[in-house]
Amino acid sequence: MYGNKVIPGIKSGQQYRTLSSLWVGYTESTWFDYVDVTGTEEKALPLGTILKENAADGTYSPFEAGDIISAPANLPGVRLVIVADETAVTGSSETTGEGASAVTTSLPSSVLVGKQGQVDKARILVGETPFAELEEAQQVKLNTQLEAWNFQLVSVLEG
């Protein structure tokens, strides 16, 4: 029982964040990586946008409300990550040649993302929809889906 309150060596952080931060908790508990994001035109990806992996080529694209799992049997679903870069954009495409010989090439962009950690759920975006504006059933299912990929959505106060 260790004094009824604290286990030796374990510290609990405050549930607040600094202004404009998406990530909550200890830095060591958040994992970041760079991924390739595809798109047909260059489009801004706001901080907190959820991305899904395309298993065929390992690239990522924005996650939409239709991608939310319908039943727990579908877990964990496609790999999910969260944009951690305020200057992120989707990739673009480039067409070379003209007429019948035209070839369109996808040019992915490299984006910094979080692969796991505690996240302020007020800052999460599904497409362009904030988490709070999703239907309650969608919020529950998306939360479960994100937990399967080691994200913990928390409500925090801005400090």
Tab-separated table of C-alpha atoms in Angstrom:
chain	number	residue	atom	x	y	z
A	1	MET	CA	0.000	0.000	0.000
A	2	TYR	CA	2.912	2.520	-0.037
A	3	GLY	CA	1.458	5.268	2.168
A	4	ASN	CA	-2.058	5.072	0.703
A	5	LYS	CA	-1.252	7.643	-1.997
A	6	VAL	CA	1.930	7.231	-4.004
A	7	ILE	CA	3.943	4.278	-5.211
A	8	PRO	CA	7.682	5.036	-4.850
A	9	GLY	CA	9.204	6.362	-8.079
A	10	ILE	CA	5.843	7.025	-9.755
A	11	LYS	CA	4.791	10.621	-10.382
A	12	SER	CA	1.525	11.818	-11.832
A	13	GLY	CA	1.489	14.835	-14.134
A	14	GLN	CA	-1.018	17.663	-14.144
A	15	GLN	CA	-3.843	17.408	-16.654
A	16	TYR	CA	-3.215	20.737	-18.337
A	17	ARG	CA	-1.285	21.805	-21.389
A	18	THR	CA	0.629	24.829	-22.494
A	19	LEU	CA	-1.044	27.149	-24.984
A	20	SER	CA	-1.667	25.509	-28.399
A	21	SER	CA	-0.135	22.139	-27.453
A	22	LEU	CA	-1.860	18.986	-28.631
A	23	TRP	CA	0.148	16.462	-26.601
A	24	VAL	CA	-0.355	15.920	-22.879
A	25	GLY	CA	1.782	14.002	-20.410
A	26	TYR	CA	5.449	13.190	-20.290
A	27	THR	CA	7.533	13.664	-23.419
A	28	GLU	CA	8.851	10.110	-23.126
A	29	SER	CA	5.331	8.700	-23.476
A	30	THR	CA	4.734	10.303	-26.890
A	31	TRP	CA	6.252	8.706	-29.987
A	32	PHE	CA	6.797	10.726	-33.149
A	33	ASP	CA	7.716	9.744	-36.694
A	34	TYR	CA	7.744	11.124	-40.235
A	35	VAL	CA	5.311	9.586	-42.720
A	36	ASP	CA	4.541	10.182	-46.397
A	37	VAL	CA	1.127	11.748	-46.995
A	38	THR	CA	-0.494	11.557	-50.418
A	39	GLY	CA	-3.093	13.740	-52.076
A	40	THR	CA	-4.169	14.880	-55.514
A	41	GLU	CA	-3.544	18.514	-54.650
A	42	GLU	CA	-1.474	20.214	-51.978
A	43	LYS	CA	-3.803	20.931	-49.048
A	44	ALA	CA	-3.051	22.073	-45.489
A	45	LEU	CA	-3.318	19.458	-42.725
A	46	PRO	CA	-4.170	21.213	-39.446
A	47	LEU	CA	-2.492	20.136	-36.222
A	48	GLY	CA	-4.463	17.256	-34.700
A	49	THR	CA	-5.747	15.808	-37.980
A	50	ILE	CA	-6.041	12.019	-37.863
A	51	LEU	CA	-4.372	10.188	-40.757
A	52	LYS	CA	-4.903	6.574	-41.853
A	53	GLU	CA	-2.357	4.259	-43.470
A	54	ASN	CA	-2.786	2.853	-46.947
A	55	ALA	CA	-1.565	-0.721	-46.442
A	56	ALA	CA	-0.740	-1.160	-50.141
A	57	ASP	CA	2.101	1.370	-50.236
A	58	GLY	CA	2.589	2.590	-46.644
A	59	THR	CA	1.520	6.166	-47.355
A	60	TYR	CA	-1.065	8.036	-45.308
A	61	SER	CA	-4.155	10.073	-46.151
A	62	PRO	CA	-6.699	12.031	-44.073
A	63	PHE	CA	-9.092	9.956	-41.950
A	64	GLU	CA	-12.804	10.644	-42.518
A	65	ALA	CA	-15.910	9.988	-40.412
A	66	GLY	CA	-16.759	7.034	-42.677
A	67	ASP	CA	-13.509	5.339	-41.591
A	68	ILE	CA	-14.632	5.045	-37.954
A	69	ILE	CA	-15.082	1.374	-37.021
A	70	SER	CA	-18.625	0.048	-36.871
A	71	ALA	CA	-18.007	-2.782	-34.388
A	72	PRO	CA	-15.279	-3.864	-31.933
A	73	ALA	CA	-14.649	-6.929	-34.098
A	74	ASN	CA	-13.098	-4.556	-36.670
A	75	LEU	CA	-10.354	-3.437	-34.258
A	76	PRO	CA	-7.697	-2.251	-34.574
A	77	GLY	CA	-8.538	-1.233	-38.154
A	78	VAL	CA	-6.069	0.633	-40.333
A	79	ARG	CA	-3.029	2.219	-38.654
A	80	LEU	CA	-3.850	5.696	-37.305
A	81	VAL	CA	-1.510	8.593	-36.554
A	82	ILE	CA	-2.114	12.223	-35.589
A	83	VAL	CA	-0.512	15.229	-37.312
A	84	ALA	CA	1.978	16.926	-34.976
A	85	ASP	CA	3.214	19.605	-37.399
A	86	GLU	CA	1.492	22.986	-37.780
A	87	THR	CA	2.881	23.407	-41.312
A	88	ALA	CA	1.849	19.995	-42.671
A	89	VAL	CA	0.382	19.612	-46.166
A	90	THR	CA	-0.826	16.664	-48.194
A	91	GLY	CA	1.163	15.572	-51.186
A	92	SER	CA	0.401	16.667	-54.697
A	93	SER	CA	0.371	15.175	-58.149
A	94	GLU	CA	2.387	16.147	-61.190
A	95	THR	CA	1.434	15.484	-64.802
A	96	THR	CA	4.114	15.107	-67.437
A	97	GLY	CA	3.454	14.837	-71.151
A	98	GLU	CA	0.337	15.775	-73.061
A	99	GLY	CA	-2.743	14.069	-74.416
A	100	ALA	CA	-2.771	10.266	-74.447
A	101	SER	CA	0.861	10.081	-73.334
A	102	ALA	CA	0.233	12.152	-70.170
A	103	VAL	CA	1.470	10.480	-66.985
A	104	THR	CA	0.356	11.600	-63.529
A	105	THR	CA	2.807	11.007	-60.708
A	106	SER	CA	1.907	11.266	-57.029
A	107	LEU	CA	4.347	13.326	-54.976
A	108	PRO	CA	3.911	12.538	-51.266
A	109	SER	CA	4.900	15.043	-48.601
A	110	SER	CA	6.766	14.153	-45.413
A	111	VAL	CA	4.760	15.020	-42.279
A	112	LEU	CA	5.652	14.804	-38.575
A	113	VAL	CA	3.047	12.706	-36.746
A	114	GLY	CA	2.475	11.275	-33.308
A	115	LYS	CA	2.198	7.477	-33.225
A	116	GLN	CA	1.108	7.143	-29.583
A	117	GLY	CA	0.570	9.236	-26.477
A	118	GLN	CA	-1.933	11.303	-24.557
A	119	VAL	CA	-3.822	13.765	-26.747
A	120	ASP	CA	-6.134	16.676	-25.971
A	121	LYS	CA	-9.419	15.420	-27.420
A	122	ALA	CA	-10.641	18.977	-28.017
A	123	ARG	CA	-7.878	19.390	-30.633
A	124	ILE	CA	-8.540	16.170	-32.604
A	125	LEU	CA	-9.903	16.542	-36.144
A	126	VAL	CA	-11.679	13.917	-38.257
A	127	GLY	CA	-11.329	15.404	-41.723
A	128	GLU	CA	-12.353	18.981	-40.962
A	129	THR	CA	-14.731	18.013	-38.139
A	130	PRO	CA	-13.625	18.544	-34.518
A	131	PHE	CA	-14.006	15.525	-32.218
A	132	ALA	CA	-16.656	17.322	-30.125
A	133	GLU	CA	-18.913	17.787	-33.182
A	134	LEU	CA	-19.102	14.067	-33.964
A	135	GLU	CA	-22.180	12.132	-32.890
A	136	GLU	CA	-21.840	10.542	-29.454
A	137	ALA	CA	-21.725	7.005	-30.897
A	138	GLN	CA	-18.973	8.082	-33.323
A	139	GLN	CA	-16.983	9.616	-30.454
A	140	VAL	CA	-17.144	6.384	-28.465
A	141	LYS	CA	-16.123	4.220	-31.440
A	142	LEU	CA	-13.327	6.578	-32.520
A	143	ASN	CA	-11.998	6.735	-28.958
A	144	THR	CA	-11.922	2.915	-28.876
A	145	GLN	CA	-10.187	2.820	-32.266
A	146	LEU	CA	-7.553	5.344	-31.168
A	147	GLU	CA	-6.970	3.430	-27.911
A	148	ALA	CA	-6.240	0.334	-30.000
A	149	TRP	CA	-3.382	2.342	-31.576
A	150	ASN	CA	-2.056	3.531	-28.173
A	151	PHE	CA	-3.600	6.995	-28.077
A	152	GLN	CA	-5.368	8.191	-24.966
A	153	LEU	CA	-7.807	11.059	-25.478
A	154	VAL	CA	-8.021	13.265	-22.407
A	155	SER	CA	-9.938	16.395	-21.470
A	156	VAL	CA	-7.527	19.091	-20.321
A	157	LEU	CA	-7.555	22.670	-19.095
A	158	GLU	CA	-5.473	25.245	-20.889
A	159	GLY	CA	-2.723	26.607	-18.641
